[in-house]
């Protein structure tokens, strides 16, 4: 039996406050994953287009942390969505 609330891997405490509701609809889980993965992709695209000579070295850990949170949360959401069958479409 799957627990209703699945903690995100990005939670650092023993009592997670950020969780995924495994009872959420399949499409809602996929939408949330898509939102986070697209945000990470957009950030990476922006960074790719910037000149790093203008960047401050102290910003790199902040950028990496933001990307890690977005990608890991998106992957966690996809994992939960894969465990839930998609609802059949009705015509």
XYZ file of N, CA and C in Angstrom:
273
model
N 0.840 -1.189 0.000
C 0.000 0.000 0.000
C 0.883 1.250 0.000
N 0.562 2.187 -0.860
C 1.326 3.428 -0.981
C 0.792 4.444 0.030
N 1.706 5.114 0.724
C 1.299 6.198 1.621
C 0.709 7.323 0.789
N -0.284 7.988 1.333
C -0.933 9.075 0.580
C 0.037 10.211 0.321
N 0.856 10.562 1.287
C 1.762 11.699 1.129
C 3.193 11.201 0.985
N 3.750 11.472 -0.176
C 5.100 11.031 -0.515
C 6.053 12.227 -0.338
N 7.009 12.132 0.584
C 7.913 13.271 0.789
C 8.841 13.476 -0.405
N 9.114 14.732 -0.689
C 10.073 15.058 -1.742
C 11.477 14.711 -1.271
N 12.314 14.255 -2.182
C 13.693 13.926 -1.834
C 14.489 15.160 -1.450
N 14.008 16.329 -1.837
C 14.714 17.572 -1.534
C 14.464 18.055 -0.116
N 13.627 17.344 0.657
C 13.398 17.705 2.053
C 14.598 17.277 2.885
N 15.078 18.167 3.716
C 16.267 17.874 4.503
C 15.952 17.545 5.955
N 14.710 17.722 6.377
C 14.367 17.465 7.770
C 13.732 16.082 7.921
N 13.645 15.623 9.157
C 13.011 14.335 9.424
C 11.501 14.404 9.246
N 10.939 15.585 9.384
C 9.508 15.790 9.229
C 9.269 16.658 7.996
N 9.112 16.029 6.820
C 8.984 16.809 5.592
C 7.719 17.662 5.576
N 7.861 18.869 5.089
C 6.704 19.750 4.936
C 6.276 19.837 3.475
N 7.155 19.452 2.570
C 6.835 19.439 1.142
C 6.610 17.982 0.737
N 5.381 17.672 0.348
C 5.024 16.301 -0.001
C 4.206 16.297 -1.291
N 4.121 15.116 -1.883
C 3.271 14.914 -3.057
C 2.051 14.125 -2.599
N 0.880 14.609 -2.948
C -0.355 13.898 -2.643
C -0.525 12.805 -3.697
N -0.309 11.561 -3.294
C -0.381 10.459 -4.252
C -1.809 10.202 -4.725
N -2.787 10.837 -4.088
C -4.172 10.733 -4.542
C -4.527 11.783 -5.587
N -3.584 12.657 -5.898
C -3.828 13.674 -6.926
C -4.054 12.984 -8.266
N -4.745 13.658 -9.144
C -5.005 13.046 -10.454
C -3.695 12.890 -11.231
N -3.693 11.927 -12.118
C -2.528 11.651 -12.956
C -2.125 12.901 -13.730
N -3.113 13.590 -14.293
C -2.807 14.786 -15.086
C -2.254 15.915 -14.213
N -2.745 16.050 -12.985
C -2.216 17.080 -12.089
C -0.765 16.786 -11.711
N -0.451 15.517 -11.482
C 0.931 15.142 -11.174
C 1.847 15.443 -12.354
N 1.384 15.084 -13.566
C 2.189 15.349 -14.758
C 2.345 16.845 -15.011
N 1.286 17.612 -14.785
C 1.363 19.067 -14.969
C 2.374 19.690 -14.010
N 2.368 19.253 -12.749
C 3.307 19.794 -11.761
C 4.742 19.418 -12.124
N 4.947 18.177 -12.577
C 6.282 17.755 -13.007
C 6.731 18.567 -14.212
N 5.842 18.737 -15.172
C 6.149 19.503 -16.381
C 6.538 20.941 -16.032
N 5.803 21.543 -15.128
C 6.081 22.927 -14.725
C 7.490 23.060 -14.155
N 7.881 22.148 -13.295
C 9.205 22.224 -12.666
C 10.322 21.918 -13.648
N 10.118 20.906 -14.493
C 11.162 20.550 -15.446
C 11.319 21.613 -16.526
N 10.234 22.233 -16.936
C 10.333 23.327 -17.919
C 11.009 24.559 -17.309
N 10.722 24.842 -16.047
C 11.376 25.969 -15.383
C 12.890 25.733 -15.318
N 13.291 24.507 -14.999
C 14.718 24.172 -14.962
C 15.325 24.290 -16.351
N 14.618 23.800 -17.346
C 15.095 23.888 -18.726
C 15.235 25.337 -19.175
N 14.249 26.155 -18.844
C 14.307 27.579 -19.199
C 15.480 28.269 -18.525
N 15.723 27.947 -17.259
C 16.852 28.536 -16.542
C 18.166 28.112 -17.184
N 18.286 26.837 -17.530
C 19.500 26.364 -18.195
C 19.701 27.048 -19.547
N 18.626 27.246 -20.284
C 18.724 27.925 -21.574
C 19.181 29.373 -21.393
N 18.646 30.030 -20.377
C 19.063 31.398 -20.083
C 20.540 31.451 -19.728
N 20.980 30.531 -18.890
C 22.386 30.495 -18.497
C 23.287 30.197 -19.686
N 22.839 29.336 -20.580
C 23.610 28.995 -21.770
C 23.826 30.231 -22.644
N 22.823 31.120 -22.675
C 22.891 32.309 -23.531
C 23.654 33.469 -22.890
N 23.886 33.418 -21.582
C 24.573 34.499 -20.891
C 26.084 34.380 -21.018
N 26.722 35.477 -20.858
C 28.180 35.489 -20.821
C 28.605 35.271 -19.371
N 29.295 34.187 -19.098
C 29.672 33.858 -17.730
C 30.773 34.770 -17.188
N 31.373 35.556 -18.046
C 32.387 36.503 -17.561
C 31.744 37.567 -16.689
N 30.449 37.788 -16.875
C 29.728 38.790 -16.089
C 29.143 38.200 -14.808
N 29.153 36.900 -14.687
C 28.546 36.249 -13.524
C 29.466 36.347 -12.310
N 28.848 36.368 -11.148
C 29.574 36.374 -9.887
C 29.710 34.924 -9.424
N 30.906 34.518 -9.049
C 31.172 33.134 -8.657
C 30.281 32.700 -7.494
N 29.949 33.621 -6.609
C 29.116 33.254 -5.455
C 27.687 32.904 -5.860
N 27.270 33.259 -7.093
C 25.925 32.934 -7.560
C 25.800 31.486 -8.039
N 26.909 30.861 -8.374
C 26.867 29.515 -8.942
C 26.203 28.508 -7.997
N 26.558 28.452 -6.702
C 25.859 27.502 -5.818
C 24.354 27.765 -5.732
N 23.945 29.024 -5.786
C 22.514 29.355 -5.747
C 21.801 28.842 -6.995
N 22.439 29.000 -8.133
C 21.852 28.536 -9.391
C 21.764 27.014 -9.402
N 22.833 26.359 -8.987
C 22.852 24.898 -8.953
C 21.788 24.380 -7.991
N 21.637 25.008 -6.849
C 20.623 24.581 -5.876
C 19.218 24.728 -6.451
N 18.952 25.843 -7.117
C 17.633 26.049 -7.725
C 17.360 24.992 -8.790
N 18.348 24.714 -9.617
C 18.179 23.692 -10.646
C 17.971 22.316 -10.032
N 18.734 22.002 -8.986
C 18.583 20.714 -8.314
C 17.167 20.550 -7.762
N 16.666 21.582 -7.065
C 15.320 21.499 -6.487
C 14.262 21.287 -7.571
N 14.345 22.058 -8.632
C 13.353 21.948 -9.707
C 13.392 20.577 -10.381
N 14.587 20.109 -10.712
C 14.704 18.826 -11.416
C 14.339 17.661 -10.501
N 14.825 17.664 -9.273
C 14.525 16.552 -8.362
C 13.034 16.489 -8.032
N 12.417 17.636 -7.774
C 10.977 17.649 -7.492
C 10.195 17.161 -8.711
N 10.608 17.589 -9.908
C 9.955 17.122 -11.132
C 10.084 15.616 -11.295
N 11.256 15.083 -11.007
C 11.473 13.635 -11.092
C 10.649 12.889 -10.046
N 10.564 13.424 -8.831
C 9.729 12.812 -7.791
C 8.266 12.762 -8.239
N 7.788 13.847 -8.827
C 6.410 13.897 -9.308
C 6.188 12.881 -10.429
N 7.141 12.764 -11.338
C 7.013 11.774 -12.408
C 6.991 10.358 -11.856
N 7.799 10.101 -10.850
C 7.839 8.768 -10.242
C 6.486 8.401 -9.641
N 5.867 9.351 -8.940
C 4.542 9.095 -8.370
C 3.516 8.918 -9.491
N 3.612 9.742 -10.538
C 2.672 9.633 -11.660
C 2.795 8.278 -12.352
N 4.006 7.750 -12.459
C 4.196 6.440 -13.095
C 3.536 5.327 -12.295
N 3.394 5.517 -10.995
C 2.776 4.501 -10.145
C 1.257 4.557 -10.200
N 0.739 5.653 -10.730
C -0.729 5.815 -10.861
C -1.116 5.633 -12.308
N -2.063 4.778 -12.585
C -2.494 4.635 -13.986
C -3.242 5.877 -14.438
N -3.067 6.205 -15.691
C -3.799 7.341 -16.254
C -5.284 6.978 -16.346
N -6.138 7.966 -16.111
C -7.572 7.738 -16.204
C -7.955 7.651 -17.691
N -8.793 6.720 -18.046
C -9.182 6.612 -19.471
C -9.937 7.849 -19.925
N -9.682 8.242 -21.152
C -10.388 9.396 -21.726
C -11.776 8.952 -22.184
N -12.752 9.765 -21.882
C -14.127 9.458 -22.292
C -14.527 10.387 -23.420
N -15.155 9.826 -24.438
C -15.574 10.618 -25.602
C -16.988 11.107 -25.418
